[in-house]
Amino acid sequence: MEGDDPRGSQRHPVTAPVIRHLQILRTVTEAVSRSLNLNEVLQKSVAALTHVTGHEIASLHLISADGQNLLLRGDRGLSDILREVNRSLRVGEGLIGRVALSGRARRLDEVTGAGDLLDAARAAVAEDGIRGFVCVPILARHRILGTLSLGRQDPPPFSDEEVALLECVADQIGLALDNARLYSETRRQLEDLRRSQMEVVRAERLAAVGELAGGVAHEINNPLMIILGQVHLLFQSRDSEEVLNGLKVIDGATKRAASIVRDLVLFAEHFPLHPSRCQVAEELKHVLALQRGRLEAQHVDVRTEFEASPDIWADVNQLQEAFLHLIQNAEQAMVGAHGHGTLTVRVKPSAGGGVRVEIADDGPGVPANDLARIFNPFFTTKPPGEGRGLGLSVAYSIVAEHEGIIRAENTEAGGALFSIELPVGAPAVEPSFTP
């Protein structure tokens, strides 16, 4: 007939059940693909499946690491008794165990009549009125990861279309589980790599200490010889003022030796962080208050520019130690160059959401050839006997432990600028103990 479409006989209208099944598959796929957390994927899988299909009972098992057992990782509608029976199943035994072993789906219209139904489950299944049952394997990369099961108390048996739908859902769950597993393994490998890098850094520190032990011994030997010389003089002196002056010299030399040992230990050893919530500006104010007398005596003016910044999680004592070294380094550079100076300390939010600290001086700056190694241990631009080259290295190590970044550069005015960027961080994770 004119006007007829010759292809009309080839058309296959999409039926309502097909549309419904596509909607179910889409809903489940969206639910399980939004997370890379294994437990979250498992819970979302079962919740989405039962919600959109309307089935009363569902269970999801995963094969244990040794491949011998199936562990219940998600369920809906199971009675307490049936949940306990399903908590751990042997691969190859029972309805679910055989599906996990063979990798083939299993459908039953009257599950209580199955000869391979576990005896422990038979009474519970009958009591709960479960009639229809279907179980399909969860596969990924041709590997059986577990099983997905549905139970039905209503009379209509599971259709071929419903079994096919469940297999499609299981494939999506398998893909999501495999992605979650790969993500977890990648994170674990990155964490292992980070720990290995920290061990390498620590080994390099210890190697540097060993190679330069002679230089450190020389640094410590100088104040010790001063102390010994003053003690011998005191033994021979009867003048009280001379004794007092000698004691002052001994006190200064002792403090210098203790400072050298402290910096050496901070550099060589790794101390675990004990982070607490803090304001970086407040910690800087505390360090500047402690150094106020010294800075005033050295004719160093201090200017601060503190902007509102987020709190961070940091080890307060170590953070103050890093700030102290940078401030002392700036003071020594300015006073050594022209007997006075202006120290500028700034705190402001960083572009990455953390905090940025700037410590600037108007000293001579850092020679261009030395900028690349200014944080190297035992490197110093000061004359012999005036610096041991550990302060900036200790500051660098502390910032690195906090996963921050520290940089050194020269300003246009000629001074040096040290900048630190610290992330917000996180509180310390207390170890958990399983009884």
CSV table of C-alpha atoms in Angstrom, one decimal:
chain,number,residue,atom,x,y,z
A,1,MET,CA,0.0,0.0,0.0
A,2,GLU,CA,1.3,3.4,-1.0
A,3,GLY,CA,2.7,5.2,2.0
A,4,ASP,CA,3.5,2.1,4.0
A,5,ASP,CA,6.9,1.8,5.5
A,6,PRO,CA,8.6,-1.3,4.2
A,7,ARG,CA,10.6,-1.5,7.4
A,8,GLY,CA,7.5,-1.6,9.6
A,9,SER,CA,7.6,-5.3,9.9
A,10,GLN,CA,11.2,-5.1,11.2
A,11,ARG,CA,10.5,-2.8,14.0
A,12,HIS,CA,10.7,-4.1,17.6
A,13,PRO,CA,8.9,-1.8,20.0
A,14,VAL,CA,10.7,-1.4,23.4
A,15,THR,CA,8.4,-3.1,25.9
A,16,ALA,CA,7.7,-1.7,29.4
A,17,PRO,CA,9.7,-4.5,31.2
A,18,VAL,CA,12.8,-3.7,29.0
A,19,ILE,CA,12.5,-0.1,29.9
A,20,ARG,CA,12.1,-1.0,33.5
A,21,HIS,CA,15.2,-3.2,33.4
A,22,LEU,CA,17.3,-0.5,31.7
A,23,GLN,CA,16.2,2.0,34.4
A,24,ILE,CA,17.3,-0.5,37.1
A,25,LEU,CA,20.6,-1.1,35.4
A,26,ARG,CA,21.3,2.6,35.1
A,27,THR,CA,20.4,3.3,38.7
A,28,VAL,CA,22.6,0.6,40.0
A,29,THR,CA,25.5,1.5,37.7
A,30,GLU,CA,25.3,5.2,38.9
A,31,ALA,CA,25.2,4.1,42.5
A,32,VAL,CA,28.3,1.9,42.4
A,33,SER,CA,30.4,4.0,40.1
A,34,ARG,CA,30.4,7.1,42.2
A,35,SER,CA,32.9,5.8,44.8
A,36,LEU,CA,36.3,4.2,44.9
A,37,ASN,CA,35.9,3.0,48.5
A,38,LEU,CA,35.4,-0.7,48.6
A,39,ASN,CA,33.0,-0.9,51.6
A,40,GLU,CA,30.9,2.0,50.2
A,41,VAL,CA,30.6,0.3,46.8
A,42,LEU,CA,29.4,-2.9,48.5
A,43,GLN,CA,26.8,-1.2,50.6
A,44,LYS,CA,25.5,1.0,47.7
A,45,SER,CA,25.3,-2.1,45.4
A,46,VAL,CA,22.9,-4.0,47.6
A,47,ALA,CA,20.9,-0.9,48.7
A,48,ALA,CA,20.4,0.2,45.1
A,49,LEU,CA,19.6,-3.3,43.8
A,50,THR,CA,16.9,-4.0,46.4
A,51,HIS,CA,15.5,-0.4,46.2
A,52,VAL,CA,14.9,-0.3,42.5
A,53,THR,CA,14.0,-4.0,41.9
A,54,GLY,CA,11.6,-4.3,44.9
A,55,HIS,CA,13.0,-7.7,45.9
A,56,GLU,CA,12.7,-8.5,49.6
A,57,ILE,CA,16.0,-10.3,50.1
A,58,ALA,CA,19.5,-9.8,48.8
A,59,SER,CA,23.0,-10.8,49.8
A,60,LEU,CA,26.5,-10.1,48.4
A,61,HIS,CA,29.4,-12.3,49.1
A,62,LEU,CA,33.1,-11.8,48.3
A,63,ILE,CA,35.7,-14.5,48.1
A,64,SER,CA,38.3,-14.4,50.9
A,65,ALA,CA,42.0,-13.7,50.2
A,66,ASP,CA,42.8,-17.4,50.5
A,67,GLY,CA,40.1,-18.3,48.0
A,68,GLN,CA,38.5,-20.9,50.4
A,69,ASN,CA,35.5,-19.0,51.8
A,70,LEU,CA,32.8,-16.6,50.8
A,71,LEU,CA,32.3,-13.7,53.2
A,72,LEU,CA,29.1,-11.8,53.6
A,73,ARG,CA,29.8,-8.2,52.8
A,74,GLY,CA,26.3,-6.7,52.2
A,75,ASP,CA,22.7,-7.9,52.7
A,76,ARG,CA,19.1,-6.7,52.8
A,77,GLY,CA,16.1,-8.5,54.3
A,78,LEU,CA,18.0,-11.4,55.8
A,79,SER,CA,16.7,-12.7,59.2
A,80,ASP,CA,19.2,-12.9,62.0
A,81,ILE,CA,19.5,-16.7,61.7
A,82,LEU,CA,19.9,-16.6,57.9
A,83,ARG,CA,22.5,-13.8,58.2
A,84,GLU,CA,24.5,-15.9,60.7
A,85,VAL,CA,24.4,-18.9,58.3
A,86,ASN,CA,25.5,-16.8,55.4
A,87,ARG,CA,28.2,-14.9,57.2
A,88,SER,CA,30.9,-17.3,56.0
A,89,LEU,CA,30.4,-20.0,53.4
A,90,ARG,CA,32.8,-22.6,51.9
A,91,VAL,CA,33.5,-22.2,48.2
A,92,GLY,CA,32.0,-25.2,46.4
A,93,GLU,CA,29.4,-26.0,49.1
A,94,GLY,CA,25.8,-25.1,49.1
A,95,LEU,CA,23.9,-23.1,46.5
A,96,ILE,CA,26.0,-19.9,46.7
A,97,GLY,CA,29.3,-21.8,47.2
A,98,ARG,CA,28.8,-23.8,44.0
A,99,VAL,CA,28.0,-20.6,42.0
A,100,ALA,CA,31.3,-19.1,43.3
A,101,LEU,CA,33.2,-22.3,42.2
A,102,SER,CA,31.6,-22.8,38.8
A,103,GLY,CA,31.1,-19.2,37.8
A,104,ARG,CA,27.6,-20.1,36.4
A,105,ALA,CA,24.3,-18.6,37.5
A,106,ARG,CA,21.7,-20.7,39.5
A,107,ARG,CA,18.0,-20.2,39.5
A,108,LEU,CA,15.4,-22.0,41.6
A,109,ASP,CA,11.6,-21.6,41.8
A,110,GLU,CA,11.3,-23.6,45.0
A,111,VAL,CA,14.6,-23.2,46.9
A,112,THR,CA,13.7,-25.4,49.8
A,113,GLY,CA,13.5,-28.3,47.4
A,114,ALA,CA,17.1,-28.0,46.3
A,115,GLY,CA,19.2,-31.0,47.4
A,116,ASP,CA,22.4,-28.9,47.7
A,117,LEU,CA,20.9,-26.3,50.0
A,118,LEU,CA,22.9,-26.2,53.2
A,119,ASP,CA,21.2,-28.0,56.0
A,120,ALA,CA,21.9,-25.0,58.3
A,121,ALA,CA,20.0,-22.7,55.9
A,122,ARG,CA,17.1,-25.0,55.0
A,123,ALA,CA,15.0,-24.4,58.2
A,124,ALA,CA,15.7,-20.6,58.1
A,125,VAL,CA,14.7,-20.4,54.4
A,126,ALA,CA,11.5,-22.2,55.1
A,127,GLU,CA,10.6,-20.2,58.2
A,128,ASP,CA,11.3,-16.9,56.3
A,129,GLY,CA,9.0,-18.1,53.4
A,130,ILE,CA,11.6,-17.7,50.7
A,131,ARG,CA,10.5,-19.5,47.5
A,132,GLY,CA,12.3,-18.1,44.5
A,133,PHE,CA,16.1,-17.8,44.5
A,134,VAL,CA,18.7,-16.7,42.0
A,135,CYS,CA,22.5,-16.4,42.4
A,136,VAL,CA,25.0,-15.0,39.9
A,137,PRO,CA,28.8,-14.7,40.0
A,138,ILE,CA,30.5,-11.3,40.3
A,139,LEU,CA,33.2,-11.3,37.7
A,140,ALA,CA,36.1,-8.9,36.8
A,141,ARG,CA,38.9,-9.6,34.4
A,142,HIS,CA,37.8,-13.2,34.0
A,143,ARG,CA,38.2,-13.7,37.7
A,144,ILE,CA,35.4,-14.6,40.2
A,145,LEU,CA,35.2,-12.0,43.0
A,146,GLY,CA,32.1,-13.3,44.7
A,147,THR,CA,28.3,-13.8,44.3
A,148,LEU,CA,25.1,-11.7,44.2
A,149,SER,CA,21.9,-13.4,45.3
A,150,LEU,CA,18.2,-12.5,45.4
A,151,GLY,CA,15.4,-14.2,47.2
A,152,ARG,CA,11.7,-13.8,46.6
A,153,GLN,CA,8.8,-14.6,48.9
A,154,ASP,CA,6.1,-13.9,46.2
A,155,PRO,CA,4.9,-16.8,44.0
A,156,PRO,CA,6.1,-15.6,40.5
A,157,PRO,CA,9.4,-17.3,39.7
A,158,PHE,CA,12.4,-15.3,38.4
A,159,SER,CA,12.2,-14.9,34.7
A,160,ASP,CA,15.1,-15.2,32.2
A,161,GLU,CA,15.0,-11.4,31.8
A,162,GLU,CA,15.4,-10.9,35.5
A,163,VAL,CA,18.4,-13.3,35.6
A,164,ALA,CA,20.0,-11.5,32.7
A,165,LEU,CA,19.4,-8.2,34.5
A,166,LEU,CA,21.0,-9.5,37.7
A,167,GLU,CA,24.0,-10.8,35.6
A,168,CYS,CA,24.4,-7.3,34.1
A,169,VAL,CA,24.2,-5.7,37.6
A,170,ALA,CA,26.8,-8.2,38.9
A,171,ASP,CA,29.1,-7.3,36.0
A,172,GLN,CA,28.8,-3.6,36.9
A,173,ILE,CA,29.5,-4.4,40.6
A,174,GLY,CA,32.5,-6.4,39.6
A,175,LEU,CA,33.9,-3.6,37.6
A,176,ALA,CA,33.3,-1.1,40.4
A,177,LEU,CA,34.9,-3.5,42.9
A,178,ASP,CA,37.9,-4.0,40.7
A,179,ASN,CA,38.3,-0.2,40.3
A,180,ALA,CA,38.1,0.2,44.1
A,181,ARG,CA,40.7,-2.6,44.5
A,182,LEU,CA,43.1,-1.0,42.0
A,183,TYR,CA,42.6,2.4,43.7
A,184,SER,CA,43.3,1.0,47.2
A,185,GLU,CA,46.4,-0.8,45.9
A,186,THR,CA,47.6,2.3,44.2
A,187,ARG,CA,47.2,4.3,47.4
A,188,ARG,CA,49.0,1.6,49.4
A,189,GLN,CA,51.9,1.6,46.9
A,190,LEU,CA,52.1,5.4,47.0
A,191,GLU,CA,52.2,5.3,50.8
A,192,ASP,CA,54.9,2.6,50.7
A,193,LEU,CA,56.9,4.7,48.2
A,194,ARG,CA,56.5,7.8,50.5
A,195,ARG,CA,57.8,5.8,53.5
A,196,SER,CA,60.7,4.5,51.4
A,197,GLN,CA,61.6,8.0,50.3
A,198,MET,CA,61.5,9.1,53.9
A,199,GLU,CA,63.9,6.2,54.8
A,200,VAL,CA,66.2,7.2,51.9
A,201,VAL,CA,66.2,10.8,53.2
A,202,ARG,CA,67.0,9.7,56.7
A,203,ALA,CA,69.8,7.4,55.4
A,204,GLU,CA,71.2,10.4,53.5
A,205,ARG,CA,71.1,12.4,56.6
A,206,LEU,CA,73.0,9.8,58.6
A,207,ALA,CA,75.5,9.4,55.8
A,208,ALA,CA,76.1,13.1,55.8
A,209,VAL,CA,76.6,13.1,59.5
A,210,GLY,CA,79.1,10.3,59.2
A,211,GLU,CA,81.1,12.0,56.4
A,212,LEU,CA,81.2,15.3,58.3
A,213,ALA,CA,81.7,14.0,61.8
A,214,GLY,CA,85.2,15.5,61.9
A,215,GLY,CA,83.9,18.9,61.1
A,216,VAL,CA,81.2,18.6,63.8
A,217,ALA,CA,83.8,17.4,66.3
A,218,HIS,CA,85.8,20.5,65.5
A,219,GLU,CA,82.8,22.7,66.1
A,220,ILE,CA,82.1,21.1,69.5
A,221,ASN,CA,85.7,21.0,70.4
A,222,ASN,CA,86.1,24.8,70.2
A,223,PRO,CA,83.6,25.6,73.0
A,224,LEU,CA,84.9,22.7,75.1
A,225,MET,CA,88.5,24.0,74.9
A,226,ILE,CA,87.2,27.4,76.0
A,227,ILE,CA,85.5,25.9,78.9
A,228,LEU,CA,88.6,23.9,80.0
A,229,GLY,CA,90.8,26.9,79.6
A,230,GLN,CA,88.5,29.1,81.8
A,231,VAL,CA,88.2,26.3,84.4
A,232,HIS,CA,92.0,26.2,84.7
A,233,LEU,CA,92.2,30.0,85.1
A,234,LEU,CA,89.5,30.0,87.7
A,235,PHE,CA,91.4,27.4,89.7
A,236,GLN,CA,94.4,29.9,89.8
A,237,SER,CA,92.4,33.1,90.3
A,238,ARG,CA,91.4,34.7,93.6
A,239,ASP,CA,89.7,37.8,92.1
A,240,SER,CA,85.9,37.5,92.4
A,241,GLU,CA,85.2,39.7,89.4
A,242,GLU,CA,87.6,37.6,87.3
A,243,VAL,CA,85.8,34.5,88.5
A,244,LEU,CA,82.4,36.0,87.5
A,245,ASN,CA,83.6,36.9,84.0
A,246,GLY,CA,85.1,33.4,83.6
A,247,LEU,CA,81.8,31.8,84.6
A,248,LYS,CA,80.0,34.0,82.0
A,249,VAL,CA,82.4,32.7,79.3
A,250,ILE,CA,81.9,29.1,80.4
A,251,ASP,CA,78.1,29.6,80.4
A,252,GLY,CA,78.2,31.0,76.8
A,253,ALA,CA,80.5,28.2,75.5
A,254,THR,CA,78.3,25.5,77.2
A,255,LYS,CA,75.2,26.9,75.6
A,256,ARG,CA,76.9,26.9,72.2
A,257,ALA,CA,78.0,23.3,72.6
A,258,ALA,CA,74.5,22.3,73.6
A,259,SER,CA,73.0,24.1,70.7
A,260,ILE,CA,75.3,22.4,68.3
A,261,VAL,CA,74.4,19.0,69.7
A,262,ARG,CA,70.7,19.8,69.6
A,263,ASP,CA,70.8,20.9,66.0
A,264,LEU,CA,72.8,17.8,65.0
A,265,VAL,CA,70.2,15.5,66.7
A,266,LEU,CA,67.3,17.3,65.0
A,267,PHE,CA,69.0,17.0,61.7
A,268,ALA,CA,70.1,13.3,62.0
A,269,GLU,CA,67.1,11.8,63.7
A,270,HIS,CA,63.4,11.5,62.7
A,271,PHE,CA,61.0,12.5,65.4
A,272,PRO,CA,57.3,11.6,64.9
A,273,LEU,CA,55.1,14.6,64.6
A,274,HIS,CA,52.5,15.4,67.3
A,275,PRO,CA,50.2,17.8,65.4
A,276,SER,CA,47.7,20.0,67.1
A,277,ARG,CA,45.4,22.7,65.8
A,278,CYS,CA,47.3,26.0,65.8
A,279,GLN,CA,47.5,29.5,64.3
A,280,VAL,CA,50.8,30.1,62.5
A,281,ALA,CA,50.7,33.8,63.3
A,282,GLU,CA,50.4,33.1,67.0
A,283,GLU,CA,53.4,30.7,66.9
A,284,LEU,CA,55.5,33.3,65.1
A,285,LYS,CA,54.5,36.0,67.6
A,286,HIS,CA,55.7,33.6,70.4
A,287,VAL,CA,59.1,33.1,68.8
A,288,LEU,CA,59.5,36.9,68.1
A,289,ALA,CA,58.6,37.6,71.7
A,290,LEU,CA,61.3,35.2,72.9
A,291,GLN,CA,63.8,36.8,70.6
A,292,ARG,CA,62.8,40.5,71.2
A,293,GLY,CA,65.6,41.2,73.7
A,294,ARG,CA,68.2,39.8,71.5
A,295,LEU,CA,66.9,41.5,68.3
A,296,GLU,CA,66.7,44.9,70.1
A,297,ALA,CA,70.3,44.4,71.4
A,298,GLN,CA,71.4,43.8,67.8
A,299,HIS,CA,69.5,46.9,66.6
A,300,VAL,CA,67.1,44.9,64.5
A,301,ASP,CA,63.7,46.3,63.9
A,302,VAL,CA,60.8,43.9,63.4
A,303,ARG,CA,57.8,44.5,61.2
A,304,THR,CA,54.9,42.1,61.0
A,305,GLU,CA,52.1,41.8,58.5
A,306,PHE,CA,49.7,39.1,59.6
A,307,GLU,CA,46.6,38.4,57.5
A,308,ALA,CA,43.7,36.3,58.6
A,309,SER,CA,44.7,32.7,57.8
A,310,PRO,CA,43.2,29.2,58.4
A,311,ASP,CA,44.2,27.1,61.3
A,312,ILE,CA,46.6,24.2,60.5
A,313,TRP,CA,47.5,21.0,62.1
A,314,ALA,CA,51.2,21.0,63.0
A,315,ASP,CA,53.8,20.1,65.6
A,316,VAL,CA,54.0,23.4,67.4
A,317,ASN,CA,57.4,22.8,69.0
A,318,GLN,CA,59.0,21.8,65.7
A,319,LEU,CA,57.3,24.6,63.8
A,320,GLN,CA,58.7,27.2,66.4
A,321,GLU,CA,62.1,25.6,66.0
A,322,ALA,CA,62.0,26.2,62.2
A,323,PHE,CA,60.9,29.8,62.6
A,324,LEU,CA,63.6,30.4,65.2
A,325,HIS,CA,66.4,29.2,62.8
A,326,LEU,CA,65.1,31.4,60.0
A,327,ILE,CA,64.9,34.5,62.2
A,328,GLN,CA,68.3,34.0,63.7
A,329,ASN,CA,69.8,33.4,60.2
A,330,ALA,CA,68.3,36.7,59.0
A,331,GLU,CA,69.5,38.6,62.1
A,332,GLN,CA,73.1,37.3,61.7
A,333,ALA,CA,73.1,38.2,58.0
A,334,MET,CA,72.0,41.8,58.7
A,335,VAL,CA,74.1,42.4,61.7
A,336,GLY,CA,77.2,40.9,60.1
A,337,ALA,CA,76.7,43.1,57.0
A,338,HIS,CA,76.0,46.5,58.5
A,339,GLY,CA,75.4,46.2,62.3
A,340,HIS,CA,71.6,46.6,62.2
A,341,GLY,CA,68.6,45.7,60.0
A,342,THR,CA,64.9,45.4,59.5
A,343,LEU,CA,63.3,42.0,59.7
A,344,THR,CA,59.9,41.6,58.0
A,345,VAL,CA,57.6,38.7,58.9
A,346,ARG,CA,54.4,38.1,56.9
A,347,VAL,CA,51.7,35.5,57.3
A,348,LYS,CA,48.9,35.1,54.7
A,349,PRO,CA,46.7,32.4,53.2
A,350,SER,CA,48.4,30.4,50.5
A,351,ALA,CA,47.0,29.7,47.1
A,352,GLY,CA,46.6,26.0,48.0
A,353,GLY,CA,44.3,26.7,50.9
A,354,GLY,CA,47.1,26.5,53.6
A,355,VAL,CA,49.3,29.2,55.1
A,356,ARG,CA,52.2,31.1,53.6
A,357,VAL,CA,55.0,32.5,55.8
A,358,GLU,CA,57.6,35.0,54.5
A,359,ILE,CA,60.7,36.0,56.5
A,360,ALA,CA,62.6,38.8,54.8
A,361,ASP,CA,65.7,40.8,55.8
A,362,ASP,CA,67.6,43.7,54.3
A,363,GLY,CA,71.0,42.1,54.6
A,364,PRO,CA,73.4,41.3,51.7
A,365,GLY,CA,71.3,38.5,50.3
A,366,VAL,CA,72.5,35.0,49.3
A,367,PRO,CA,75.2,34.7,46.6
A,368,ALA,CA,73.5,33.4,43.4
A,369,ASN,CA,75.8,30.4,43.3
A,370,ASP,CA,74.8,29.4,46.8
A,371,LEU,CA,71.0,29.6,46.5
A,372,ALA,CA,70.8,26.0,45.2
A,373,ARG,CA,72.6,24.6,48.2
A,374,ILE,CA,71.6,27.0,51.0
A,375,PHE,CA,69.6,24.2,52.7
A,376,ASN,CA,72.3,21.6,52.4
A,377,PRO,CA,73.6,20.3,55.8
A,378,PHE,CA,76.8,21.8,57.0
A,379,PHE,CA,76.8,24.4,54.2
A,380,THR,CA,77.3,28.0,55.5
A,381,THR,CA,78.4,31.3,54.0
A,382,LYS,CA,79.6,32.5,57.4
A,383,PRO,CA,83.3,32.6,58.4
A,384,PRO,CA,84.8,29.6,60.1
A,385,GLY,CA,83.8,29.4,63.8
A,386,GLU,CA,80.7,31.6,63.2
A,387,GLY,CA,78.3,29.1,61.7
A,388,ARG,CA,77.9,25.3,61.5
A,389,GLY,CA,75.4,25.1,58.6
A,390,LEU,CA,72.7,23.2,60.3
A,391,GLY,CA,70.1,25.8,61.1
A,392,LEU,CA,68.6,26.2,57.6
A,393,SER,CA,68.9,22.4,57.1
A,394,VAL,CA,66.9,21.7,60.3
A,395,ALA,CA,64.2,24.2,59.2
A,396,TYR,CA,64.0,22.6,55.8
A,397,SER,CA,63.6,19.1,57.4
A,398,ILE,CA,60.8,20.3,59.7
A,399,VAL,CA,58.9,21.9,56.9
A,400,ALA,CA,59.3,18.8,54.8
A,401,GLU,CA,58.0,16.6,57.6
A,402,HIS,CA,54.9,18.8,57.6
A,403,GLU,CA,54.6,18.2,53.8
A,404,GLY,CA,55.3,21.9,53.2
A,405,ILE,CA,57.6,23.8,50.9
A,406,ILE,CA,60.4,26.2,51.8
A,407,ARG,CA,62.2,28.4,49.3
A,408,ALA,CA,65.0,31.0,49.4
A,409,GLU,CA,65.5,33.9,47.0
A,410,ASN,CA,66.9,37.4,46.9
A,411,THR,CA,64.7,40.4,46.8
A,412,GLU,CA,65.1,43.4,44.5
A,413,ALA,CA,66.3,45.5,47.4
A,414,GLY,CA,69.2,43.1,47.9
A,415,GLY,CA,68.1,41.2,51.0
A,416,ALA,CA,67.1,37.5,51.4
A,417,LEU,CA,63.5,36.2,51.4
A,418,PHE,CA,62.6,32.8,52.9
A,419,SER,CA,59.1,31.6,52.1
A,420,ILE,CA,57.2,28.7,53.6
A,421,GLU,CA,54.0,27.1,52.4
A,422,LEU,CA,52.3,24.8,54.9
A,423,PRO,CA,49.2,22.7,54.2
A,424,VAL,CA,46.3,22.5,56.6
A,425,GLY,CA,47.3,19.0,57.5
A,426,ALA,CA,45.4,16.6,59.7
A,427,PRO,CA,45.5,15.5,63.3
A,428,ALA,CA,47.6,12.5,64.4
A,429,VAL,CA,46.0,9.2,63.8
A,430,GLU,CA,46.0,7.1,67.0
A,431,PRO,CA,46.9,3.5,66.5
A,432,SER,CA,44.0,1.1,66.9
A,433,PHE,CA,44.3,-2.1,68.8
A,434,THR,CA,42.1,-5.1,68.0
A,435,PRO,CA,41.6,-7.4,71.0
